[in-house]
Coordinates of C-alpha atoms in Angstrom, one line a residue:
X1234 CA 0.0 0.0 0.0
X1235 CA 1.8 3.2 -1.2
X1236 CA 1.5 6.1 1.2
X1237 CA -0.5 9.1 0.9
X1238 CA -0.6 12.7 1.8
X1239 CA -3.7 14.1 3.6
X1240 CA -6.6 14.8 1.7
X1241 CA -4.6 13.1 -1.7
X1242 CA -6.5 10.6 -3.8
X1243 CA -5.1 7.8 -5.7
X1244 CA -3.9 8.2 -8.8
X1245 CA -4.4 6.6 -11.8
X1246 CA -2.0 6.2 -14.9
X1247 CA 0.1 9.2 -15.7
X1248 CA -0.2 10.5 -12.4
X1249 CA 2.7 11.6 -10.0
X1250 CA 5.0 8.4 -9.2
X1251 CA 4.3 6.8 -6.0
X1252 CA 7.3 4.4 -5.8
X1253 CA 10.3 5.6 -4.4
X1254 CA 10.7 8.8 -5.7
X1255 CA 7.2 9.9 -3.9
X1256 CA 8.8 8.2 -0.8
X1257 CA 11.9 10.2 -1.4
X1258 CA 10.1 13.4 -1.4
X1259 CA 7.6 12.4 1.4
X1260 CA 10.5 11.9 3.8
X1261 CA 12.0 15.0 2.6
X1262 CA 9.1 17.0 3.8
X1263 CA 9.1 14.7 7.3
X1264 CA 12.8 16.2 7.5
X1265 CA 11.6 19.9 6.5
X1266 CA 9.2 19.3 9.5
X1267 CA 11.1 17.9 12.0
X1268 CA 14.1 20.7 11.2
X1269 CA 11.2 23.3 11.4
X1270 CA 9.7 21.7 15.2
X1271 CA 13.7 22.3 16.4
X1272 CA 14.0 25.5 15.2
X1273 CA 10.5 26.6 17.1
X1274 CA 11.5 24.1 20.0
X1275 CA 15.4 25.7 19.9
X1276 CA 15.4 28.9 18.3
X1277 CA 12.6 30.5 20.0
X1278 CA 11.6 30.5 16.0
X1279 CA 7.5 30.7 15.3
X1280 CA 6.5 28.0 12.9
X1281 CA 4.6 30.7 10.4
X1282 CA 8.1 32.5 9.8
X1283 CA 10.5 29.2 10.0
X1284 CA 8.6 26.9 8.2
X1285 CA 7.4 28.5 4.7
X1286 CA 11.5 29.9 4.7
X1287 CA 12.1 25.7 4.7
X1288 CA 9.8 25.0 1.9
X1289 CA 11.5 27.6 -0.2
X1290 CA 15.0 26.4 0.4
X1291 CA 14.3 23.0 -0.3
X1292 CA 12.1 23.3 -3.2
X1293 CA 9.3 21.6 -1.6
X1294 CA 5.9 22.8 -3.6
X1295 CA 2.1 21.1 -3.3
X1296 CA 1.1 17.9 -2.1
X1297 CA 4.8 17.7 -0.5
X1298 CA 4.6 21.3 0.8
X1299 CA 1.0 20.7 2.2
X1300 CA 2.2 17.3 4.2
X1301 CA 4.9 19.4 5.9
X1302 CA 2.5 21.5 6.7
X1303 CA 0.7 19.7 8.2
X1304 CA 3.0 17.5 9.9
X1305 CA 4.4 20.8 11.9
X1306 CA 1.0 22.5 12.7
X1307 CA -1.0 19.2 13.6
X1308 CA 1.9 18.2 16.1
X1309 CA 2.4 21.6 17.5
X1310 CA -1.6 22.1 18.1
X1311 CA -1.8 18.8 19.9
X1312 CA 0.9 17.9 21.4
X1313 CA -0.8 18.1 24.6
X1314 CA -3.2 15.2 23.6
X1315 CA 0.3 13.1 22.3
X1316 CA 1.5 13.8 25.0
X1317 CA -0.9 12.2 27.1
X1318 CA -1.2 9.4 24.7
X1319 CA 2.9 8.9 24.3
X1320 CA 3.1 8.7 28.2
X1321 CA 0.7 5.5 28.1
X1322 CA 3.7 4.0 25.5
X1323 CA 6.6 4.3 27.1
X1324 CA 6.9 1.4 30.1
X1325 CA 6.8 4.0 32.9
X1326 CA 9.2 6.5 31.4
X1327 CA 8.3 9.7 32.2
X1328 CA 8.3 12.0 28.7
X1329 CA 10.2 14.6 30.8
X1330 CA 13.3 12.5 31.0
X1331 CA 13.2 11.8 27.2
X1332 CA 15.7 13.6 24.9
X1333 CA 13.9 16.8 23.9
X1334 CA 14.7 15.6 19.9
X1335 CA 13.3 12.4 20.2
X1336 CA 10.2 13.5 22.3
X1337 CA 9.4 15.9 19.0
X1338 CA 9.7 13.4 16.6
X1339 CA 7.7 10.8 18.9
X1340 CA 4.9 13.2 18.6
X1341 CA 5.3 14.1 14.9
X1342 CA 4.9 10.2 14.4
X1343 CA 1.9 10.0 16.6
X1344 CA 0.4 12.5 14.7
X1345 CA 1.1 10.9 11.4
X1346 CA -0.6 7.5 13.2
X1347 CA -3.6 9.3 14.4
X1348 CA -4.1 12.5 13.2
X1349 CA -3.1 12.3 9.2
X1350 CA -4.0 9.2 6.9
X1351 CA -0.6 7.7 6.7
X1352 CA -0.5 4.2 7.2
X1353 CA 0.6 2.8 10.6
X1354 CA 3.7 1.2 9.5
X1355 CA 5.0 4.0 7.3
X1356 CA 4.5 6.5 10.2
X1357 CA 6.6 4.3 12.1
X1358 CA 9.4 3.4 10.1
X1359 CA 9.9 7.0 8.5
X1360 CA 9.8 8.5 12.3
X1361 CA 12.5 5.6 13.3
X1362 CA 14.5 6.5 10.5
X1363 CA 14.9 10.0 11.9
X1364 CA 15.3 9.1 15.1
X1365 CA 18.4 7.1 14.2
X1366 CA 20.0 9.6 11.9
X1367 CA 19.7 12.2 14.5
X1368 CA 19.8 10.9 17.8
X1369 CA 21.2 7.2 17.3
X1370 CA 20.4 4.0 17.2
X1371 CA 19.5 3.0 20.6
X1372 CA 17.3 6.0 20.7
X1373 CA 15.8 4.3 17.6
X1374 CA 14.7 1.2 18.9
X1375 CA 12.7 3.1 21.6
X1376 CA 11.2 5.0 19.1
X1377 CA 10.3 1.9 17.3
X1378 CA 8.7 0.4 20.3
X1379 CA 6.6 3.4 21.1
X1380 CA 5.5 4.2 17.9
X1381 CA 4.1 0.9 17.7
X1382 CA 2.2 0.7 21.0
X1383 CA 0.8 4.0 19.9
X1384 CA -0.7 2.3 16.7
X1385 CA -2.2 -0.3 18.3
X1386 CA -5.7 1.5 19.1
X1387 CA -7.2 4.3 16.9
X1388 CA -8.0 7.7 17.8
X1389 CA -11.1 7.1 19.3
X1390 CA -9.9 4.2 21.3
X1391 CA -7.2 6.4 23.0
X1392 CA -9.4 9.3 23.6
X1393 CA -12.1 7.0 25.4
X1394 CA -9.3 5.5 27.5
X1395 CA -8.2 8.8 28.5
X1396 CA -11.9 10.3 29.4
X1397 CA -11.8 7.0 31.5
X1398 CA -8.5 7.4 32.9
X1399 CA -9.4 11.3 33.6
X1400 CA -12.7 11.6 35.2
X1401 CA -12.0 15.2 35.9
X1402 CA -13.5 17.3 32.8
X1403 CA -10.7 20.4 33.4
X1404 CA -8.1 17.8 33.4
X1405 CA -9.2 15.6 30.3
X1406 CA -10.0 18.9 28.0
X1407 CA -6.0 20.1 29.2
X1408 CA -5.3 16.5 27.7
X1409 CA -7.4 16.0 25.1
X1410 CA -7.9 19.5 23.3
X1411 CA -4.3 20.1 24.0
X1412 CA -3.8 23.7 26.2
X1413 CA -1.9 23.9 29.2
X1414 CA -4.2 23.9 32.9
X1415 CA -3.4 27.9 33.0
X1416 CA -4.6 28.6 29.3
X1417 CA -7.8 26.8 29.9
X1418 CA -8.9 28.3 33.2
X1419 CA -8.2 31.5 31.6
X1420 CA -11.1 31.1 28.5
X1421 CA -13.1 29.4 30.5
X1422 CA -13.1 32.6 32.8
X1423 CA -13.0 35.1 29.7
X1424 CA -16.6 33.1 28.9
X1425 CA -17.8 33.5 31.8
X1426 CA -17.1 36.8 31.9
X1427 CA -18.7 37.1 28.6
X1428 CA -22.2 35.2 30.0
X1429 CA -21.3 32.6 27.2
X1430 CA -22.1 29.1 28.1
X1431 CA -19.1 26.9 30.2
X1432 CA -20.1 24.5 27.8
X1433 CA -18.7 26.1 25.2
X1434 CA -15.3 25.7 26.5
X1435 CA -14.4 22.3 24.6
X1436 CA -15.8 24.1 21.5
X1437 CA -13.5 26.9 21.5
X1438 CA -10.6 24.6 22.3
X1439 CA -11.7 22.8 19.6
X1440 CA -11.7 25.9 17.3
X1441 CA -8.1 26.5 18.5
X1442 CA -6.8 22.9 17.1
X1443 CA -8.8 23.5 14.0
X1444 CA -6.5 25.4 11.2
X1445 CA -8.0 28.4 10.0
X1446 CA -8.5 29.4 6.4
X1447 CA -6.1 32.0 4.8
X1448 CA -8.1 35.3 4.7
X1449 CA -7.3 38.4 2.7
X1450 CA -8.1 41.9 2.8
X1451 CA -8.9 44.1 -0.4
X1452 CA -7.2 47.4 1.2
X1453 CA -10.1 50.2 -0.2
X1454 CA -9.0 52.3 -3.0
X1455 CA -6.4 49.9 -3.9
X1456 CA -8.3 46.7 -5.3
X1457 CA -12.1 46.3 -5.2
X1458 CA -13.2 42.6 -3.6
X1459 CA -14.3 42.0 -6.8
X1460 CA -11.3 42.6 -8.3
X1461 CA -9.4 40.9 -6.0
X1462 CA -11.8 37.3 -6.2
X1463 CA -11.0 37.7 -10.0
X1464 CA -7.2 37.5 -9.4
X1465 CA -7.3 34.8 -6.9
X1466 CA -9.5 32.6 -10.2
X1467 CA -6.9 33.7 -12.6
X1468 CA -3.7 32.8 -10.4
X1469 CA -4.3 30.3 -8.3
X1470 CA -7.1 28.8 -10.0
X1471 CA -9.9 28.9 -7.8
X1472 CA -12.5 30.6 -6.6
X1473 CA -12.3 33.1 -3.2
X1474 CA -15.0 33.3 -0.6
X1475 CA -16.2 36.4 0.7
X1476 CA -15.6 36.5 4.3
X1477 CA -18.5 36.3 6.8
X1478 CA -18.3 39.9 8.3
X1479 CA -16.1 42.3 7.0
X1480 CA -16.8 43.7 3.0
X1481 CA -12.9 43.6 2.7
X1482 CA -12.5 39.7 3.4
X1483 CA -11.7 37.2 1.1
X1484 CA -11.3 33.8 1.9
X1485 CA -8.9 31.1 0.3
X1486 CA -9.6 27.3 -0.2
X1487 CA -5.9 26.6 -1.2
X1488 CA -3.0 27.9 -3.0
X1489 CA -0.1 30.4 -2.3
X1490 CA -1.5 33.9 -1.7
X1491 CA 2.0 35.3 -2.1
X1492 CA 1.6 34.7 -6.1
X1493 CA -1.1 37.0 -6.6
X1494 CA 0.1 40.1 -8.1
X1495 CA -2.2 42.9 -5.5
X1496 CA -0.6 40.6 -2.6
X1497 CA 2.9 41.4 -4.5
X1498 CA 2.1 45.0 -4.9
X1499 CA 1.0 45.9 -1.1
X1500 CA -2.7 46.1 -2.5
X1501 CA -4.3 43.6 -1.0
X1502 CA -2.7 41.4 1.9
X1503 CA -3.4 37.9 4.4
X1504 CA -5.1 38.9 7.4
X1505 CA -7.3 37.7 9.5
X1506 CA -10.9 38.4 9.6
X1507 CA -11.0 40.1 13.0
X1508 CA -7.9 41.7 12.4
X1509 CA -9.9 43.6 9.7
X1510 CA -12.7 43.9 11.9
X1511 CA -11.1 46.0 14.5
X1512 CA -9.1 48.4 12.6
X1513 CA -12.8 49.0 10.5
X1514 CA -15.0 49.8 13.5
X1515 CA -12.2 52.1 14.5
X1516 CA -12.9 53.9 11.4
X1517 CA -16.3 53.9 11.5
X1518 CA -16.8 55.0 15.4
X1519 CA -18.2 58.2 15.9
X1520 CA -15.6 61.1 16.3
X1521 CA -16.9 64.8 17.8
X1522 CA -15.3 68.1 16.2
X1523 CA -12.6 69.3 17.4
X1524 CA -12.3 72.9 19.7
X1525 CA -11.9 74.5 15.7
X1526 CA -14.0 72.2 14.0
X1527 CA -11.3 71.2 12.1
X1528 CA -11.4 68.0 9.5
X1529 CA -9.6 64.8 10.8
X1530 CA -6.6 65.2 9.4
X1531 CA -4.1 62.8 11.5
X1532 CA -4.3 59.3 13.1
X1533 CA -2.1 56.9 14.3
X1534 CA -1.3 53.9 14.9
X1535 CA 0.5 53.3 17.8
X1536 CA 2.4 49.8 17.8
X1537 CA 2.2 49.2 14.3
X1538 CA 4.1 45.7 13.5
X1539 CA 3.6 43.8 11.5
X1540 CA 1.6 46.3 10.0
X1541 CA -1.7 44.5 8.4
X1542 CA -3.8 46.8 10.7
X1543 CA -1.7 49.7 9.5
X1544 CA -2.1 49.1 5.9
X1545 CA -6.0 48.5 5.9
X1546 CA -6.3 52.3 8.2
X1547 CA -4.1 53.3 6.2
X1548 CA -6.1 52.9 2.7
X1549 CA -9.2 54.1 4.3
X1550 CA -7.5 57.3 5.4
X1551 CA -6.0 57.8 1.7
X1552 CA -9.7 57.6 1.0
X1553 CA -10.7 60.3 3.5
X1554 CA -7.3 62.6 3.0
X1555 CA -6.4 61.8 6.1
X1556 CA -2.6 61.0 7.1
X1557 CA -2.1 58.2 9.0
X1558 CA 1.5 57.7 11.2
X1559 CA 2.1 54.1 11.8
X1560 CA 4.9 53.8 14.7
X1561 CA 6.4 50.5 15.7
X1562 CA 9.3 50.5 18.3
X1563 CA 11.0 47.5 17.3
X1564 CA 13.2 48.3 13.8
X1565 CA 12.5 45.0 11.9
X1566 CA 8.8 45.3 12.9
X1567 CA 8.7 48.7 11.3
X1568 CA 10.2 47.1 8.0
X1569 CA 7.8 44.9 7.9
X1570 CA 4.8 47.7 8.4
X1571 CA 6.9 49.6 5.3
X1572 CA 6.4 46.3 3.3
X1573 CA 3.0 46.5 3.9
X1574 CA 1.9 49.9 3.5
X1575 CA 3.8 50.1 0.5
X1576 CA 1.4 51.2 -1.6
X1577 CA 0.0 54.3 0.4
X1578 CA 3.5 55.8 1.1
X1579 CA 1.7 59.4 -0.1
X1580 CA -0.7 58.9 3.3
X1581 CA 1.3 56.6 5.1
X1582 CA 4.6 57.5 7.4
X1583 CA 6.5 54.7 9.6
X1584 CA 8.6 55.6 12.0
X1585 CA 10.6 53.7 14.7
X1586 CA 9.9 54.9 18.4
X1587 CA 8.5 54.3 21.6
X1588 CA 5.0 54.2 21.9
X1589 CA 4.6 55.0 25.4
X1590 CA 6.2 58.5 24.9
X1591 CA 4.4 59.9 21.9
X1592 CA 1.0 61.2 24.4
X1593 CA 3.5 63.3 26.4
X1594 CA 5.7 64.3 23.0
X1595 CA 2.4 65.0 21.1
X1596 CA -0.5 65.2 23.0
X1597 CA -4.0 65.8 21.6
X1598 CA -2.6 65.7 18.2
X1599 CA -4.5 63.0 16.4
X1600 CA -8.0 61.8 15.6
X1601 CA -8.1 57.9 15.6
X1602 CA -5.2 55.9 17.5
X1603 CA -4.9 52.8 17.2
X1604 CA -3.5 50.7 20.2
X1605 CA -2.8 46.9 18.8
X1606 CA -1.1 46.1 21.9
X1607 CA 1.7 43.6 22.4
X1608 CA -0.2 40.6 24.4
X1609 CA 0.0 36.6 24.8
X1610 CA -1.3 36.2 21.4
X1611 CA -3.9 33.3 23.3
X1612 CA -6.6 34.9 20.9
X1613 CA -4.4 33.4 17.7
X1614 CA -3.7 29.9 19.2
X1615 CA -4.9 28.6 15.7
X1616 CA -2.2 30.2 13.8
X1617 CA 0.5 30.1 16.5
X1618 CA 0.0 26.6 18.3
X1619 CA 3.5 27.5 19.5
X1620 CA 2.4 30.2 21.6
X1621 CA 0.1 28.2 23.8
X1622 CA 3.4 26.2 24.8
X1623 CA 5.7 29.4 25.0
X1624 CA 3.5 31.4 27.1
X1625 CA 3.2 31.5 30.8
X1626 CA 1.5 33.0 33.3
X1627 CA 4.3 35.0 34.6
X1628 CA 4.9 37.2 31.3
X1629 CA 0.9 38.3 32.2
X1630 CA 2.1 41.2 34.9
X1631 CA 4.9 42.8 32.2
X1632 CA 2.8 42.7 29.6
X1633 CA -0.4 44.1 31.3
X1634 CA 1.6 46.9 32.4
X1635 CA 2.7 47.4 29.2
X1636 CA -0.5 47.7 28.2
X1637 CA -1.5 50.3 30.6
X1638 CA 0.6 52.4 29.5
X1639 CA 0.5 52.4 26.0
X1640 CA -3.5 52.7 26.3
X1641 CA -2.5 55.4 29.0
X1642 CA -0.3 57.6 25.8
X1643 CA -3.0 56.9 23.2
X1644 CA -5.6 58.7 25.0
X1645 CA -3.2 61.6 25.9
X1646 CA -2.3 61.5 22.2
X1647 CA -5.9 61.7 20.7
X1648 CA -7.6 65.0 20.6
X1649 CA -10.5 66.3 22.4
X1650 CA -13.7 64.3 20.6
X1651 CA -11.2 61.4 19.3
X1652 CA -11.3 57.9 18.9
X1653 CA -8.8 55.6 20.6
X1654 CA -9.3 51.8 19.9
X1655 CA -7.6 49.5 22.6
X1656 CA -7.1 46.0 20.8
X1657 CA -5.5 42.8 21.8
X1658 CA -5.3 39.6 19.9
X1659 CA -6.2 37.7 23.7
X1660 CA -9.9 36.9 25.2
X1661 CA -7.8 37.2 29.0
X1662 CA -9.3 39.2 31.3
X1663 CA -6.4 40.8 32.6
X1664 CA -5.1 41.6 29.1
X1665 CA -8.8 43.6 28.0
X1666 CA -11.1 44.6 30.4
X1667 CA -9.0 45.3 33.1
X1668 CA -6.6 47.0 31.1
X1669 CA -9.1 49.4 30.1
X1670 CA -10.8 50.1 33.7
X1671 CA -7.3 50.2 34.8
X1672 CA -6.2 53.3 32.8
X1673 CA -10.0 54.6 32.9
X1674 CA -10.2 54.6 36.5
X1675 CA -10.1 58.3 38.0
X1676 CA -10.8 59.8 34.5
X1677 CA -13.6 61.7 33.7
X1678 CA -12.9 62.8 30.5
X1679 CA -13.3 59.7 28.3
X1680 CA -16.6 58.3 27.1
X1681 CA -16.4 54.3 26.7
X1682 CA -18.3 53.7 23.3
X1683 CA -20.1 50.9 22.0
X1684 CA -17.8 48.8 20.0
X1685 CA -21.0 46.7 18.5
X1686 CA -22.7 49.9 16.7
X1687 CA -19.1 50.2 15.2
X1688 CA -19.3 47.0 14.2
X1689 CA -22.2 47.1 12.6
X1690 CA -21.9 50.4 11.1
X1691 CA -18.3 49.2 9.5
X1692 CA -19.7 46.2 8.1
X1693 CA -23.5 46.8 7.2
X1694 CA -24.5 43.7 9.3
X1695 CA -25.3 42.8 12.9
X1696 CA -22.6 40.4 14.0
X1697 CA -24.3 38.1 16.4
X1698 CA -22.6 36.9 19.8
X1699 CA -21.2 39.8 20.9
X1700 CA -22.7 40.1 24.1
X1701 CA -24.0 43.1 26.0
X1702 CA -21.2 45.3 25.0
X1703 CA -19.9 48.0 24.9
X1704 CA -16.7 46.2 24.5
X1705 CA -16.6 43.6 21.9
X1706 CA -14.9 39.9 22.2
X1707 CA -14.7 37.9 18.8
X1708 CA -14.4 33.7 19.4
X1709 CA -12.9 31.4 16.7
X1710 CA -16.1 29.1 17.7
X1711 CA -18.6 31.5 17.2
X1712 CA -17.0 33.9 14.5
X1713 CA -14.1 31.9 12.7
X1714 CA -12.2 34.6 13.5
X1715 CA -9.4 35.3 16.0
X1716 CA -10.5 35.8 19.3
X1717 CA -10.1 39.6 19.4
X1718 CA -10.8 42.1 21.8
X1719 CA -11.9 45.5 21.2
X1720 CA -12.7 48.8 23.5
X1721 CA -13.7 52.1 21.9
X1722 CA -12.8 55.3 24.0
X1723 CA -14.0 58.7 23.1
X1724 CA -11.8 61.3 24.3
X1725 CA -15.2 64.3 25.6
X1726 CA -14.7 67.0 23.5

């Protein structure tokens, strides 16, 4: 039985050869993946980055391209569940004590076992292969051994022993849905919080292991939708899907966005749907004149990297004649916000500095700021698995109070009857609401604005599931979206 790739089909006669030069190239992609899971694992490297920069160097394109893929993202998303499942394999030995290289590669072959359709024995043999070429041979035989225990029951099998074996449900969703205890305690208290069901907890873990569709955004005045769908038929072949919220989304089935010529020329870009949700109800809220009555004239954006966020303001302020100044502190962030807003460098400026300073340097300057702050990223678990590993609970109090404070210079920043948008890519508590009643407590002269009517007004539909405001909370579950967070504050004119 020749081995396939997920979601590949047989092939009949004149098809792509499946002897051994489609093993060749399958275990070239195994050893793109497992050199991609050290890097994240060694380097501190994130898969997104690492991973597409592997494909390229090796020349790995479609189906062998898509099985690397997969192969990193499936066993970073659960590893938690191999994890659980691998310590049942190994005769007492605790995963802990194992050699961090093999421990990767034993979950990369569980995954192949019992998350991908690759036969059993081909998972196994491939993964001891790599095993013994980078670790050695005795590390190779344990591999072996493992493997195969793993292969003995199927998916469902293992997950009913360990609901057995773990009667507590916290416990079994940590195992099974693959978060850490801290990560899960947190959404389930960012539901609450919300009034949304506690049953809904496994759902949006759920939505976290899922992978999400590649979404672009059609930057206004730069390429219609339309335009943009027609590209995306002509290129890669297929046909886009308008998003489910914002006007500007388009959704991808397949295919690299990156050939497309308005992704090439800064006119269009990949972001994710709530990521253009945010930055267009910040557009849309409801600014007061200024003491003049002046025309907007000025916004910012106040931590700018990587700069999606920046370029979609950024188009609708060309639209308006408004100049927007996108700032990013860190230097190879703010390249990357010049690579985006390439095409609007008549309305757009970047510059490199210190977003906590710029209220005091330029206070009540600007109409719309934009505060994208720097946060555990739990909201993006779907496109980072990595993170959900990375993160701990002790880089909450540095962060938080970098949050404060770059809310704290935005609203000194925005003018009398401005708009400040407080955004963070995390549902946690202590990363969005009690950032914002943090910095709003003992001021009387900001006016917290309903985020929903922005919403709506930005995207000429009423998005359902967003609570009783005014804040609003996106969920991957209930929005396929990022789970983004978004306060509107209205400076009283």
């Amino acid at each position: 039985m020749s081995e396939q790739h997920p979601g590949s089909r047989p092939r009949r006669g004149g098809g792509r050869p499946t002897g051994p030069r489609r093993r060749e190239a399958a275990d070239e992609a195994r050893t793109a993946a497992a050199d991609t899971l050290e890097a994240v694992a060694t380097s501190d490297a994130y898969a997104n980055l690492a991973l597409p920069k592997m494909l390229r160097e090796r020349g790995l394109t479609g189906r062998d391209a898509a099985f690397a893929t997969e192969l990193v993202y499936g066993t970073l998303r659960l590893r938690g569940r191999y994890d659980a499942i691998l310590a049942r394999c190994t005769n007492g030995r605790p995963l802990d004590q194992l050699d961090p290289p093999v421990l990767d590669l034993l979950r990369m072959g569980a995954h192949q076992i019992l998350g991908m359709r690759v036969p059993s024995h081909a998972a196994v043999s491939q993964t001891v292969n790599l095993v013994r070429a980078r670790v050695g041979t005795g590390a190779s035989g344990f591999a072996n051994a493992v493997l195969r225990a793993v292969g003995r029951q199927d998916l469902d099998t293992w997950l009913a022993q360990l609901r057995e074996e773990i009667p507590d449900d916290g416990a079994y969703l940590v195992a099974v849905e693959s978060h850490p205890a801290w990560v899960v305690r947190a959404l389930r208290s960012s539901l609450r919080a919300a009034d949304r069901p506690t049953e809904e907890l496994a759902e949006l873990l759920r939505a976290d292991n899922a992978p999400p569709a590649v979404t672009l955004v059609a930057r206004p005045g730069l390429v219609s939708p339309e335009e943009l769908a027609e590209q995306v038929t002509r290129t890669l072949g297929e046909r886009g899907t308008p998003g489910s919220w914002a006007p500007t989304a388009l959704r991808l089935a397949g295919g690299d966005p990156a050939s497309l010529p308005a992704v090439r020329d800064a006119l269009a870009g990949v972001q994710d749907e709530g990521s253009q949700l945010v930055a267009l109800a910040l557009a849309a809220a409801e600014t007061l004149p200024g003491p003049d009555g002046e025309q907007e004239s000025r916004w910012l954006d106040l931590c700018a990297g990587p700069g999606g966020k920046s370029a979609l303001l950024g188009a609708i302020a060309a639209e308006r004649e408004v100049h927007l100044l996108a700032n990013e502190v860190a230097p190879h962030r703010a390249r990357l916000v010049r690579q985006s807003t390439a095409a609007l460098r008549d309305s757009v400026d970047v510059r490199t500095g210190d977003g906590r300073e710029i209220g005091e340097a330029e206070p009540g300057v600007y109409d719309r700021v934009l505060v994208d702050a720097p946060c555990t990223g739990l909201g993006a678990l779907r496109r980072r698995p990595e993170s959900r590993w990375r993160r701990q609970p002790s880089d909450l109090p540095g962060l938080t109070s970098l949050q404060r404070e770059l809310l704290g210079s935005a609203l000194e920043a925005v003018r009398p009857g401005g708009v400040v948008a407080y955004v963070t890519c995390s549902p946690h508590l202590a990363e969005t609401s009690a950032v914002v009643e943090d910095v709003l407590r003992g001021r009387e002269d900001i006016t917290r604005l309903d985020a929903r009517a922005a919403l709506t007004a930005a995207t000429g539909t009423d998005v359902p599931d967003l609570g009783e405001g005014p804040d609003v909370q996106l969920w991957p579950h209930l929005h396929g979206t990022d789970a983004m967070f978004l306060s509107l504050l209205r400076k009283d004119a």
